PDB file of C-alpha atoms in Angstrom:
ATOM      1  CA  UNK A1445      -0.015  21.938  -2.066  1.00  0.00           C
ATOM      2  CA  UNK A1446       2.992  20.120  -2.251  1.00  0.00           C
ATOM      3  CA  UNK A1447       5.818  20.173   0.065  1.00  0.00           C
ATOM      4  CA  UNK A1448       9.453  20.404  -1.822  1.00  0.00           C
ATOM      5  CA  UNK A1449      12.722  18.808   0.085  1.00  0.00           C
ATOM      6  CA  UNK A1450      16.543  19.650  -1.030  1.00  0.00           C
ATOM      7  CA  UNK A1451      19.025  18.195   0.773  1.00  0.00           C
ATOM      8  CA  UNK A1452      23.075  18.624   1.043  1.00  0.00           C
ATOM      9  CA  UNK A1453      24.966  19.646  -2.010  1.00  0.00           C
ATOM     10  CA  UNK A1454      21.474  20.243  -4.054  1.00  0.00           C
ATOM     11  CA  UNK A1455      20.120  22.203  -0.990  1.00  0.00           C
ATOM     12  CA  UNK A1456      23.885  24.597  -1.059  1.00  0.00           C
ATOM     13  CA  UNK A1457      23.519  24.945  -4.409  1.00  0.00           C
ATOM     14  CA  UNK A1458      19.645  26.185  -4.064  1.00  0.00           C
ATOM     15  CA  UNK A1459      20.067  28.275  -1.139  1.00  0.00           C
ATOM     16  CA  UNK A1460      16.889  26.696  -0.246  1.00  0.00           C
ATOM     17  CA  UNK A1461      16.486  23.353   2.097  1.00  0.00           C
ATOM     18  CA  UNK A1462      12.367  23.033   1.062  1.00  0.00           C
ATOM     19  CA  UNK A1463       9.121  25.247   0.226  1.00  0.00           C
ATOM     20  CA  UNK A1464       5.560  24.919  -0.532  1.00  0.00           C
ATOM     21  CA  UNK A1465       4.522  24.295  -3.801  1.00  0.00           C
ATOM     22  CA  UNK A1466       1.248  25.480  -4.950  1.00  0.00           C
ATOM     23  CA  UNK A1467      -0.865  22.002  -6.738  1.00  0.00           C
ATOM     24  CA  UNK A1468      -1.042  22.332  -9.939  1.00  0.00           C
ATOM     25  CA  UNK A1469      -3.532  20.048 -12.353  1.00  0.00           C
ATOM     26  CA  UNK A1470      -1.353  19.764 -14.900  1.00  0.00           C
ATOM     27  CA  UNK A1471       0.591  17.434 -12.125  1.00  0.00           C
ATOM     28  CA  UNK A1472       0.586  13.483 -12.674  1.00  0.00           C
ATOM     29  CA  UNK A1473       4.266  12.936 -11.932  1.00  0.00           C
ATOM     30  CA  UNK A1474       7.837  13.612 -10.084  1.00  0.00           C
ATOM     31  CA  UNK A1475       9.244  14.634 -13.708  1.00  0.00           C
ATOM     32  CA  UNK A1476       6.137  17.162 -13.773  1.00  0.00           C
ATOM     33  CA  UNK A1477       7.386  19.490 -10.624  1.00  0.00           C
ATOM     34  CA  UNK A1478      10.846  18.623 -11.818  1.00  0.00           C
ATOM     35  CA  UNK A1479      10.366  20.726 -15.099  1.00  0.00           C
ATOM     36  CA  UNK A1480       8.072  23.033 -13.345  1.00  0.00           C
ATOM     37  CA  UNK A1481      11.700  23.809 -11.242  1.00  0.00           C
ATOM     38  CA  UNK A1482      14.247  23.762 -13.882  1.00  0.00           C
ATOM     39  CA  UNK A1483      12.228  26.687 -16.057  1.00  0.00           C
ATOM     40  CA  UNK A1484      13.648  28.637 -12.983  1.00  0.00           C
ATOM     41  CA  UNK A1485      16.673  28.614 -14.418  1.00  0.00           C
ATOM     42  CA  UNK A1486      20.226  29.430 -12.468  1.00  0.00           C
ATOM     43  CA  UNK A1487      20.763  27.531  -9.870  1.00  0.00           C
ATOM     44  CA  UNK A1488      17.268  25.487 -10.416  1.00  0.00           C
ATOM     45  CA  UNK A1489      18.699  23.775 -13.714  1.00  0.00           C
ATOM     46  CA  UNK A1490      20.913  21.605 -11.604  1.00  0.00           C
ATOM     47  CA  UNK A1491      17.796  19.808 -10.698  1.00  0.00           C
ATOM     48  CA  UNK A1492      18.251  18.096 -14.855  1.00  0.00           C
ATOM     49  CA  UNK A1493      20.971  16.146 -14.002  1.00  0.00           C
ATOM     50  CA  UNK A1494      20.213  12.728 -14.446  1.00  0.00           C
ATOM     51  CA  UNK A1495      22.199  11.764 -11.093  1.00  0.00           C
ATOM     52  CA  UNK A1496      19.519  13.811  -8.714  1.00  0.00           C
ATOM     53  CA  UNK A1497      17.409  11.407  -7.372  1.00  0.00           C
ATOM     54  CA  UNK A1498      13.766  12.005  -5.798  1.00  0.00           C
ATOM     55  CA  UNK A1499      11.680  10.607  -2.955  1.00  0.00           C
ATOM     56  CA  UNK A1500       7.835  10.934  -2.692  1.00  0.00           C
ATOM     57  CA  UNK A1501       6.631  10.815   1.276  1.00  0.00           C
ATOM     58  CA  UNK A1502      10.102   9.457   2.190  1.00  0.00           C
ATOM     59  CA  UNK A1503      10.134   6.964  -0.514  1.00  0.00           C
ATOM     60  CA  UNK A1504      12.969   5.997  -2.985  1.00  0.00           C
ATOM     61  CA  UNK A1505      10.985   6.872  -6.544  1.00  0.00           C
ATOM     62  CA  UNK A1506      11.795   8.543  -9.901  1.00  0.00           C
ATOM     63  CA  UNK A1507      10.368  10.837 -12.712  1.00  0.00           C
ATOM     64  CA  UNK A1508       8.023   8.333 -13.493  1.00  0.00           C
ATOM     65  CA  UNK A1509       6.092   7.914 -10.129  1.00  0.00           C
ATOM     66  CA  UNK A1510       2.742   9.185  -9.590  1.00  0.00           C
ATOM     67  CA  UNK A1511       2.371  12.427  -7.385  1.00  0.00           C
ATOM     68  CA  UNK A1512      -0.309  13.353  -5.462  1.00  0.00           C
ATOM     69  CA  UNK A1513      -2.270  16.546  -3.834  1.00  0.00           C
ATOM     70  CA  UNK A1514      -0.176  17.260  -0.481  1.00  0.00           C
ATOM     71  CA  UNK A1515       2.794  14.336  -1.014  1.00  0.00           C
ATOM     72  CA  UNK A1516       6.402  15.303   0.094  1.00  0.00           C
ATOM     73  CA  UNK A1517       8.839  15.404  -2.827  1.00  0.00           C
ATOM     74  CA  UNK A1518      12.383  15.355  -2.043  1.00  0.00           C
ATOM     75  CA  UNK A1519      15.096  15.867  -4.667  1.00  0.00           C
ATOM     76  CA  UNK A1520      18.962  15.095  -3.487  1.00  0.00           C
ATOM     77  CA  UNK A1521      22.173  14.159  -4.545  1.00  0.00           C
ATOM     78  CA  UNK A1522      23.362  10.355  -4.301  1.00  0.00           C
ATOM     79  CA  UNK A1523      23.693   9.177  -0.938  1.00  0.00           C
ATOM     80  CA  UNK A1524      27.248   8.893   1.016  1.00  0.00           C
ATOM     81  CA  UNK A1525      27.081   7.422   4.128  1.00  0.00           C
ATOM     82  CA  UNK A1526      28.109   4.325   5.867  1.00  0.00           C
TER      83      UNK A1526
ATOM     84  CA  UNK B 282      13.551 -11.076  14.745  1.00  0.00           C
ATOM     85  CA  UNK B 283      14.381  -7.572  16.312  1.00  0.00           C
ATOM     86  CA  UNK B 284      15.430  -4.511  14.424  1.00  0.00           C
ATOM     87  CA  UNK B 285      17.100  -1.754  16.251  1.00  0.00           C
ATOM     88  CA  UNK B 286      18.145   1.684  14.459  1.00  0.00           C
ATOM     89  CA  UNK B 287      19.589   4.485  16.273  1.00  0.00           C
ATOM     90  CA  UNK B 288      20.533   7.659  14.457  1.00  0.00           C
ATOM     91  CA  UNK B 289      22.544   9.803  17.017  1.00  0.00           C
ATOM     92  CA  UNK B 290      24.993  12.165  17.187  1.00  0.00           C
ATOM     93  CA  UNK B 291      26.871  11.053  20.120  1.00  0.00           C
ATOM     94  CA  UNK B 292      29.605   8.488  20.024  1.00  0.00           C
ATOM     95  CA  UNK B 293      28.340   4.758  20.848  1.00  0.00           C
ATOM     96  CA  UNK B 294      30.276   1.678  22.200  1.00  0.00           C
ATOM     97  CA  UNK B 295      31.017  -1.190  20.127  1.00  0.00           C
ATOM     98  CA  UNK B 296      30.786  -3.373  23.324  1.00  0.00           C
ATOM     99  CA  UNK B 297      27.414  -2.482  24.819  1.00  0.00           C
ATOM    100  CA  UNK B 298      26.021  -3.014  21.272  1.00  0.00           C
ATOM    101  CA  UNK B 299      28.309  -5.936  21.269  1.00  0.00           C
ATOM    102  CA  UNK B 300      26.462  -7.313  24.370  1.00  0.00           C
ATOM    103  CA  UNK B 301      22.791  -6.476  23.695  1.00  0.00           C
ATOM    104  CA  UNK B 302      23.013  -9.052  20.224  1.00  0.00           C
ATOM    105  CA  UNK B 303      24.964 -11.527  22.895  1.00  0.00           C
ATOM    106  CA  UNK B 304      22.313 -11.401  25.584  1.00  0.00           C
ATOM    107  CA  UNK B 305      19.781 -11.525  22.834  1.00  0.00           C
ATOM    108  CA  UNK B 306      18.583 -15.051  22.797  1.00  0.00           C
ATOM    109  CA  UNK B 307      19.945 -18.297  23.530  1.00  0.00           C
ATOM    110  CA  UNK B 308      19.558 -19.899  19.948  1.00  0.00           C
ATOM    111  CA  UNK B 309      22.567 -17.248  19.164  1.00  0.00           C
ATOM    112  CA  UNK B 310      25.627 -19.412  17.907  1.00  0.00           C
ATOM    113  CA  UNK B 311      27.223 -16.198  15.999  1.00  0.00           C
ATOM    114  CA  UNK B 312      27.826 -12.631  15.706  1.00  0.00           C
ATOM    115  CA  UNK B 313      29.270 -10.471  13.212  1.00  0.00           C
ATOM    116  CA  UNK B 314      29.834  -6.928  13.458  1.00  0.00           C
ATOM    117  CA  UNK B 315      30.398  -4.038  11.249  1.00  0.00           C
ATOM    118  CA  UNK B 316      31.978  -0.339  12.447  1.00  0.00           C
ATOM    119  CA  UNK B 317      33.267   2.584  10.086  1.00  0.00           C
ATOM    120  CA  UNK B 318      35.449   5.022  10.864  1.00  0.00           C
ATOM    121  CA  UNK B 319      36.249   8.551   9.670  1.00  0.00           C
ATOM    122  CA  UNK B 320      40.062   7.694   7.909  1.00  0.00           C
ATOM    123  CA  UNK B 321      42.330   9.827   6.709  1.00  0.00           C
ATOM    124  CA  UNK B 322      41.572  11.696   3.453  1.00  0.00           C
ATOM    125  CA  UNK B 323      43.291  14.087   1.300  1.00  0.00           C
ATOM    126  CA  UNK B 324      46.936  12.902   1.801  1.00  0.00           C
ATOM    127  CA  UNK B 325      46.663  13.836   5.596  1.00  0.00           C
ATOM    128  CA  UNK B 326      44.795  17.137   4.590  1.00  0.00           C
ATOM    129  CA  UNK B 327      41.421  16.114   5.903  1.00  0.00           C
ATOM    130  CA  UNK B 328      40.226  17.217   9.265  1.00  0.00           C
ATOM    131  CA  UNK B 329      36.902  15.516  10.086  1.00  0.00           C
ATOM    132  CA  UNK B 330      33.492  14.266   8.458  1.00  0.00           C
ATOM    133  CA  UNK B 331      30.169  16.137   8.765  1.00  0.00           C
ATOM    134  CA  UNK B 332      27.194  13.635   7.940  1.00  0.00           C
ATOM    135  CA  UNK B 333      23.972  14.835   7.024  1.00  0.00           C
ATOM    136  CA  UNK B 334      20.515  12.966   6.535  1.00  0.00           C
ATOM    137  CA  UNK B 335      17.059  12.685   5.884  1.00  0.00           C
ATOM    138  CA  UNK B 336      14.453  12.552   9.586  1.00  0.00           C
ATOM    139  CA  UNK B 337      12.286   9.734   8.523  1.00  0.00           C
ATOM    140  CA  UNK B 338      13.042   8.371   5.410  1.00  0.00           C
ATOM    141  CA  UNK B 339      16.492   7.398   6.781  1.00  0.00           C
ATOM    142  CA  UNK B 340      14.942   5.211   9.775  1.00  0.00           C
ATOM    143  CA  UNK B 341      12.234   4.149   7.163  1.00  0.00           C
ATOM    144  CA  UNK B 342      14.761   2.341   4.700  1.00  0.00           C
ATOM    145  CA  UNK B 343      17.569   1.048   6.881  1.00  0.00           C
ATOM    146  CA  UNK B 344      14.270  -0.684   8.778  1.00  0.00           C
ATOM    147  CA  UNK B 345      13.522  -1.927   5.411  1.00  0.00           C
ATOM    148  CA  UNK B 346      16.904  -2.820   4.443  1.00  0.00           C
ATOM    149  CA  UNK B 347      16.603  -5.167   7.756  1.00  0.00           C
ATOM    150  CA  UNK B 348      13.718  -6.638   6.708  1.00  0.00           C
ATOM    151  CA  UNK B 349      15.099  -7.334   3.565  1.00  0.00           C
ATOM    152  CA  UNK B 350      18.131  -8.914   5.156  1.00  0.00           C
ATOM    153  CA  UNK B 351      15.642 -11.075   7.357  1.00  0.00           C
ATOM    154  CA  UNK B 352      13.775 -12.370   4.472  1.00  0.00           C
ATOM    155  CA  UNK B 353      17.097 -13.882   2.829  1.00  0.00           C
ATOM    156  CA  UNK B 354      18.746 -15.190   5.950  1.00  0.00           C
ATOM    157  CA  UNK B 355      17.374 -16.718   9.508  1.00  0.00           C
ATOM    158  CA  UNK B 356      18.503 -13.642  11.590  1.00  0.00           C
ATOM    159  CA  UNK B 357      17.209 -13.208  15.348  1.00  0.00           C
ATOM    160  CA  UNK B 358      18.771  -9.015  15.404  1.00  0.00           C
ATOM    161  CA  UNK B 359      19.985  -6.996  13.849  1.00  0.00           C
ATOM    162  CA  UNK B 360      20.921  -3.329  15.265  1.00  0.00           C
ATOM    163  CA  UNK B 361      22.459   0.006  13.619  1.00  0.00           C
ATOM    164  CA  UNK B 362      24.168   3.101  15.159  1.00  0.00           C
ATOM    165  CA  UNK B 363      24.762   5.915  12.621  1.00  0.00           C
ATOM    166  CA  UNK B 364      26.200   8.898  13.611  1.00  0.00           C
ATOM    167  CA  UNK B 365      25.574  12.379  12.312  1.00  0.00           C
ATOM    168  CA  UNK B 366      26.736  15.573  12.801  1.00  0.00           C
ATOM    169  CA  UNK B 367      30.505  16.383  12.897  1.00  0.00           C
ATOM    170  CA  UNK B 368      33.057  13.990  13.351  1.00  0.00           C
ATOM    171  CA  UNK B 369      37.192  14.026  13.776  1.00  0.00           C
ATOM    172  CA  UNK B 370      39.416  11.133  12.121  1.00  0.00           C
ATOM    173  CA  UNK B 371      39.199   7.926  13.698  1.00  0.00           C
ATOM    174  CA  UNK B 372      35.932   8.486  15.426  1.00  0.00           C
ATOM    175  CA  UNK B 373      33.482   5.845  14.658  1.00  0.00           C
ATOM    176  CA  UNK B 374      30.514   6.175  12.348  1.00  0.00           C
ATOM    177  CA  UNK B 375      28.555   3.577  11.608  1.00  0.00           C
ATOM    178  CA  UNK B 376      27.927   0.089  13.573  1.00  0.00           C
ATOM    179  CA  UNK B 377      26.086  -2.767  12.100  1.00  0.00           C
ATOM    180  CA  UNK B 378      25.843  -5.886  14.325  1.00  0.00           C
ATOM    181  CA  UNK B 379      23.463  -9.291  13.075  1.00  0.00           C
ATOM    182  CA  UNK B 380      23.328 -12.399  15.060  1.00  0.00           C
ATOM    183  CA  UNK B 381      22.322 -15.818  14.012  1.00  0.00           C
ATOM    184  CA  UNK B 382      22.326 -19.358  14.741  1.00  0.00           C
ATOM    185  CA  UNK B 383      24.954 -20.004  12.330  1.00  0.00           C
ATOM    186  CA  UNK B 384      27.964 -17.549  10.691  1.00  0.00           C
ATOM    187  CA  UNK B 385      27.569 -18.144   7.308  1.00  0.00           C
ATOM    188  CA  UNK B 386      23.665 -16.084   7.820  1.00  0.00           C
ATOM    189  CA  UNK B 387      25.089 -13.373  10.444  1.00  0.00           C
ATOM    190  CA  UNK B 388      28.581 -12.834   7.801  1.00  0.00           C
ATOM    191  CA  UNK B 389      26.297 -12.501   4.249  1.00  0.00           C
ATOM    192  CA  UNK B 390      23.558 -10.627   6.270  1.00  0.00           C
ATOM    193  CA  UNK B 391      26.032  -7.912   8.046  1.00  0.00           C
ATOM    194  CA  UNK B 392      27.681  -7.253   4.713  1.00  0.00           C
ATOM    195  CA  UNK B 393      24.219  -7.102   2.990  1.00  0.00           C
ATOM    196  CA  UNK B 394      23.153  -4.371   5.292  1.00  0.00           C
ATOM    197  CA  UNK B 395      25.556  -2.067   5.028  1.00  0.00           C
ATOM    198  CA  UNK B 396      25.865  -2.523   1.281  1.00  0.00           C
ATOM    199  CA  UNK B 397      22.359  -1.290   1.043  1.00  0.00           C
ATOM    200  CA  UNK B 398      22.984   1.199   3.562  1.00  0.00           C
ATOM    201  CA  UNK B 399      25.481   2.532   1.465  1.00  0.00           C
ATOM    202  CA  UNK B 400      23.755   3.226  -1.655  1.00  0.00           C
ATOM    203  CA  UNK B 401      19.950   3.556  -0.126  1.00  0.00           C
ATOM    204  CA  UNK B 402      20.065   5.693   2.865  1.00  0.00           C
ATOM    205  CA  UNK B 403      19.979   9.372   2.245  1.00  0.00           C
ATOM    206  CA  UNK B 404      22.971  10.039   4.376  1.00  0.00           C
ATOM    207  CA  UNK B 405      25.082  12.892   2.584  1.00  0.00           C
ATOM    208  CA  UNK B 406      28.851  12.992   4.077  1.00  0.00           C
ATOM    209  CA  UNK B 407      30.775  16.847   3.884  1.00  0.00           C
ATOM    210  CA  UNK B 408      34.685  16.211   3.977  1.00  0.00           C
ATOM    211  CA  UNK B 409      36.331  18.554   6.440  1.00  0.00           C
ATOM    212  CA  UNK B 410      39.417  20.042   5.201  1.00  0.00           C
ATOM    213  CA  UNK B 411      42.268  22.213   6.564  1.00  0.00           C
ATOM    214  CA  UNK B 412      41.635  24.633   3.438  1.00  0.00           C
ATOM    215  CA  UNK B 413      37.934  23.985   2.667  1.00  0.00           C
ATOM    216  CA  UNK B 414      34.508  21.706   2.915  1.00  0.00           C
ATOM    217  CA  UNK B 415      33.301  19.756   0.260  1.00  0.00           C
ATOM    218  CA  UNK B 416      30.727  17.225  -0.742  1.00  0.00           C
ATOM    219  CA  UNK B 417      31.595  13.459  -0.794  1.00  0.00           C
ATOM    220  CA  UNK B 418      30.828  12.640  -4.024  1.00  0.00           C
ATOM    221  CA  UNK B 419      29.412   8.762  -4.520  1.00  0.00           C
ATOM    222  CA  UNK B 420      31.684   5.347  -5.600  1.00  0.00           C
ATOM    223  CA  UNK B 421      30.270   3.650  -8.699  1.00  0.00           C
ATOM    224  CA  UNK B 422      32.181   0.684  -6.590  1.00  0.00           C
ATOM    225  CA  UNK B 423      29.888   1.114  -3.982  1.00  0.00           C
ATOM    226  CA  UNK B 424      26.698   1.006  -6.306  1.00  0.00           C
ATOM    227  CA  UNK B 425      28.065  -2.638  -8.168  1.00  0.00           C
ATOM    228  CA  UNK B 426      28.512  -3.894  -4.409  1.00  0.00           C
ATOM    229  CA  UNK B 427      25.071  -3.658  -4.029  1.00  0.00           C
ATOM    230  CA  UNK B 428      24.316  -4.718  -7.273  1.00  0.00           C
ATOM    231  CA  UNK B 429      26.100  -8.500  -7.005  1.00  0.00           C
ATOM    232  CA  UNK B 430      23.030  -8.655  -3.618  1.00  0.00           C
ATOM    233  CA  UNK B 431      20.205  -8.806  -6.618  1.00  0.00           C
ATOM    234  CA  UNK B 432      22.211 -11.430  -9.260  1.00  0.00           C
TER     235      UNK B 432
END
């Protein structure tokens, strides 16, 4: 199982702020759930844009880094504060 | 070397945080200090701020912003208030406060902070409007500022 994060404008546009994701074995990495989310469709496609970035277990990574059985995967918009 | 991070959102005072780098050690020979306030936006349109974040991950890299900061420069503290929640203009935001034996450390290691706090910490800011909310949407200047840290 895998736990799913959105976050500010991502999470408005979603109408979701996280869920559970069933683990799949077809999973290796970030880009895998990524896709899995975008074949949604409307509003999921939004997750393709190249500026949506995605932390694994609270951890700055990308599509490229390895997932795991029960990791946290967070998807959000470029950061603001400050 | 001491890290402090406080995400809160009540309002803090510049002085106490002032004082608890001061009172720190007595090898201190400088401080510098950082604060951000909510300004005016949207040609005087703009009522407040409303800051979001991430539990966790947001402690997890401004602590290793810090350490970052440390490695580069001989720093003794360095402490950070960031607000969340909603905010009115001219309320304070963020504080970022280093101390040092010398300026030069305590001036390149403030500024290196909160560069990195700007474009690492998932904090999301909502702009507060008379007619409407919106997202803040991110500075590529903000993003090169970081950038000139890794030349």
């Amino acid at each position: 199982m895998l736990q799913l994060r959105f976050f500010a404008s991502l999470r408005d546009q979603l109408n979701c702020d996280g869920e559970s994701l069933d683990w799949n074995d077809n999973f290796s990495i970030a880009s895998d759930v990524r896709k899995v989310l975008v074949a949604r469709g409307t509003p999921w496609d939004t997750l393709s844009k190249s500026t949506v970035l995605i932390a694994i277990n609270q951890e700055m990574g990308n599509d490229e880094t390895t997932i795991n059985d029960g990791d946290e995967i967070a998807f959000f918009p470029p950061v603001t504060g400050g | 070397m001491n890290i402090s991070i406080s995400i809160q959102s009540d309002d803090f005072s510049h002085n106490e945080e002032y004082q608890k780098l001061c009172n720190d050690s007595p090898r201190i020979g400088a401080i510098v200090t950082f604060c951000g306030l909510v300004r005016e936006f949207d040609d005087s349109n703009g009522k407040g701020l409303f800051l979001e974040h991430f539990a966790g991950m947001t402690e997890k890299t401004l602590e290793n912003i810090c350490k970052q900061a440390a490695e580069r420069w001989p720093i003794i503290s360095m402490r950070i208030v960031h607000r969340i929640g909603a905010m009115e203009l001219g309320e304070q935001i963020v504080f970022v406060g280093v101390n040092s034996a010398h300026r030069k450390a305590a001036f390149h290691a403030c500024e290196f902070i909160m560069d990195f706090l700007k474009t690492d910490a998932p904090f999301w800011k909502k702009a507060l409007t008379k007619d409407s909310d919106y997202w803040v949407e991110a500075k590529a200047s903000d993003t090169e500022a970081a950038n000139t840290w890794k030349k």
